[in-house]
Structures are given as structure tokens and as C-alpha cells.
């Protein structure tokens, strides 16, 4: 019988704690997921829109309302590029048309990290031109800039790539349970099993 690997939970190292100093909830308040963050590029817009439709129809974030004593979770899309209404407006409109997604989240935010060209790189192949940060620096810098923008605003963040889909309804409640269980965690996820 094959079993799933146990999640890895790493505590925040002291040096990193200052850089990503998330505001801790007051004692006695539930540990809640502050945001579901979807990092993406312009070419992923159609997939992000399909995800919102999927969450609204067949893979509900919540089947019934949660006690929101600690506040509702925000839905954030974070682009690598400069602000562009052609990217933000379709996401805002899809959210406005949704029923179940709107009820599950506190609101939607579309953010733009405006990465400079030397940081916004994702080149494949042996002859890829490198920037000082590497040929595939873009996803890392998108992650760093997104978290930096959210420090002080969020306690727990679930990073959800556009090519990931929930496997069952009520997935937002399941994420909230993980946050409450691991209230001192820096990273919760599957262990790296590569070489």
C-alpha cells in the first residue's frame, strides 16, 4: 500500500523572521488563512479565469459559511508585469459574476509586481541568456516581491499556481484547518523527494 509523504513544516529562521514579519493574530483568536495568492504571468490569464469558474461551479471553496471571527480570506492574483487593466478587469469581472467564490472570500485583489527585465526571466534550453539573477529568475522574484508586499498584512498565505486545482470541495476550510494546526510554521508542504 502506497502512502502519501508527511508534510514538511519548517519554522521561520530568525534572520528571515525580520524580512517577512507577518502580523500575528491576538491571543485567543483563531489562526486563519489570510490570503490565497495566485502568482501568474499575462499568458496565464485564461487559466486563472477558468479556475475561478471551476471554483464557482464544481469545486466550491466553501460548502457553507465559516465562522469568520478572525476575518475572511482574501483572494489575490499577483502578476509579474506592470499594471494593466487588460489583465485586472477580466479577473475582477469574473469574481463579480461568481456567487460561491464571492461568498467564500473577503474580496479579490489584483496586484502587479512590475519586475524589471533582468529579474523577470524564464528561459529554457542550454543556450538561454542569463541575467545576473539566472535564466529562470522570474518565478522566484515574483514569489519574493509578492510576499514582501504582503508582509504586515497577512499571517498565513496559500500559494496556488494556476496549473493547480483543488481535488475536493470545501478546500478553503481544509486549508484553514492546516493553518490552525501549524500556527508556528514558516512553510507547510510536501517534502522534496528529488536527488
XYZ file of C-alpha atoms in Angstrom:
195
model
C 0.000 0.000 0.000
C 1.425 3.374 -1.031
C 1.195 6.204 1.495
C 1.495 9.926 0.947
C 4.565 11.659 2.376
C 4.044 13.631 5.563
C 4.074 17.414 5.156
C 7.270 19.231 5.967
C 6.823 22.036 8.460
C 9.747 24.418 8.858
C 9.948 27.127 11.496
C 10.942 30.584 10.405
C 14.705 31.194 10.843
C 15.445 34.323 12.958
C 17.132 36.243 10.089
C 14.160 35.638 7.805
C 11.658 36.470 10.547
C 12.511 40.159 10.273
C 12.145 40.238 6.474
C 8.755 38.507 6.455
C 7.314 39.682 9.766
C 3.656 38.767 9.432
C 1.278 40.270 11.933
C 0.280 37.622 14.456
C -3.371 37.463 15.494
C -4.222 38.447 19.043
C -4.192 35.571 21.573
C -7.454 33.657 21.648
C -8.362 34.492 18.046
C -8.478 31.656 15.513
C -5.433 31.205 13.285
C -6.906 31.949 9.886
C -5.604 31.845 6.372
C -5.125 35.484 5.387
C -4.905 35.016 1.625
C -4.967 32.582 -1.258
C -2.344 34.021 -3.601
C -2.189 33.030 -7.271
C 1.106 34.160 -8.864
C 0.882 34.427 -12.648
C 2.014 35.959 -15.900
C -0.116 37.520 -18.640
C -0.187 34.279 -20.675
C -1.876 32.517 -17.730
C -4.884 34.846 -17.582
C -7.257 32.418 -19.371
C -6.295 29.605 -16.972
C -6.887 31.887 -13.969
C -10.344 32.797 -15.317
C -11.136 29.106 -15.866
C -10.066 28.399 -12.279
C -12.499 30.981 -10.894
C -15.310 29.415 -12.964
C -14.306 25.916 -11.776
C -14.255 27.018 -8.126
C -17.651 28.653 -8.553
C -19.391 25.679 -10.155
C -17.937 22.314 -9.221
C -15.066 22.777 -6.761
C -16.528 25.134 -4.167
C -14.024 26.815 -1.841
C -16.634 26.535 0.955
C -19.776 24.436 1.042
C -21.267 26.502 3.868
C -20.153 29.750 5.531
C -17.438 29.600 8.163
C -17.380 31.394 11.459
C -15.449 34.477 10.384
C -14.497 35.772 13.835
C -10.910 36.143 12.629
C -11.848 37.563 9.238
C -12.363 36.076 5.792
C -9.615 35.009 3.428
C -8.612 37.356 0.598
C -8.148 36.147 -2.984
C -5.075 37.738 -4.577
C -3.753 37.439 -8.113
C -0.164 38.666 -8.368
C 1.254 39.406 -11.833
C 4.924 39.756 -12.700
C 4.371 42.753 -15.012
C 3.401 46.428 -14.838
C -0.232 47.319 -14.049
C -2.508 46.523 -16.981
C -6.323 46.854 -16.982
C -6.499 44.208 -19.741
C -5.298 41.743 -17.085
C -7.069 43.017 -13.980
C -10.513 43.791 -15.414
C -11.346 40.236 -16.618
C -10.406 38.817 -13.183
C -12.467 41.440 -11.342
C -15.429 40.793 -13.668
C -15.206 37.000 -13.227
C -15.166 37.445 -9.467
C -18.148 39.839 -9.615
C -20.157 37.282 -11.665
C -19.364 34.448 -9.266
C -21.630 33.543 -6.393
C -19.846 30.827 -4.449
C -16.383 32.338 -4.835
C -17.610 35.767 -3.716
C -19.255 34.252 -0.637
C -16.075 32.318 0.281
C -13.580 35.201 0.062
C -13.389 38.655 1.629
C -12.675 40.101 -1.791
C -10.366 39.940 -4.775
C -7.175 41.907 -5.310
C -5.098 42.043 -8.476
C -1.532 43.122 -7.832
C 1.357 43.843 -10.178
C 4.978 43.345 -9.117
C 6.406 45.205 -12.148
C 9.580 43.082 -12.225
C 12.498 44.611 -14.157
C 13.635 42.636 -17.244
C 16.762 41.201 -15.588
C 14.603 39.678 -12.808
C 11.638 38.689 -14.973
C 13.368 35.858 -16.838
C 12.269 32.329 -17.590
C 14.326 30.953 -20.444
C 14.744 27.299 -21.306
C 17.419 25.421 -23.147
C 21.187 25.147 -22.932
C 21.784 28.422 -24.822
C 19.494 30.558 -22.660
C 20.864 34.001 -21.980
C 21.390 34.575 -18.295
C 20.735 37.716 -16.348
C 22.699 38.389 -13.135
C 19.875 36.503 -11.377
C 19.792 33.458 -13.688
C 17.840 32.260 -16.709
C 14.805 31.221 -14.620
C 14.757 34.002 -12.039
C 11.235 35.270 -12.812
C 9.164 32.850 -10.691
C 11.467 33.331 -7.699
C 11.330 37.117 -7.904
C 7.556 37.040 -8.347
C 7.365 34.991 -5.130
C 9.718 37.306 -3.211
C 8.047 40.534 -4.318
C 4.557 39.166 -3.639
C 5.466 38.107 -0.104
C 7.306 41.356 0.536
C 4.186 43.306 -0.462
C 2.043 41.223 1.902
C 4.290 41.391 4.973
C 2.497 43.108 7.786
C -0.865 42.356 6.119
C -1.052 38.580 6.345
C -0.412 35.718 8.731
C -0.855 32.604 6.571
C -0.720 32.600 2.773
C -1.569 29.698 0.487
C 0.375 29.991 -2.759
C -1.690 28.420 -5.559
C -0.160 28.227 -9.031
C -2.606 28.494 -11.945
C -1.906 24.896 -13.021
C -3.030 23.532 -9.620
C -6.627 22.599 -8.935
C -8.331 21.505 -5.724
C -9.320 17.836 -5.546
C -12.434 18.294 -3.425
C -14.939 20.944 -2.467
C -14.574 22.839 0.805
C -10.845 23.212 0.140
C -10.662 26.615 1.808
C -11.905 25.117 5.092
C -9.264 22.357 4.813
C -6.551 24.992 4.378
C -7.851 26.870 7.431
C -7.545 23.671 9.494
C -3.896 23.281 8.418
C -3.199 26.883 9.468
C -4.714 26.340 12.902
C -2.783 23.086 13.353
C 0.599 24.603 12.416
C 0.370 28.074 13.940
C 4.182 28.439 14.241
C 5.016 27.237 10.723
C 7.008 29.067 8.078
C 6.381 26.532 5.294
C 3.930 23.632 5.228
C 4.068 21.324 2.236
C 5.256 18.064 0.763
C 8.925 17.127 1.309
C 11.346 17.373 -1.611
C 11.956 13.844 -2.886
C 14.387 14.582 -5.725
C 18.128 13.969 -5.961
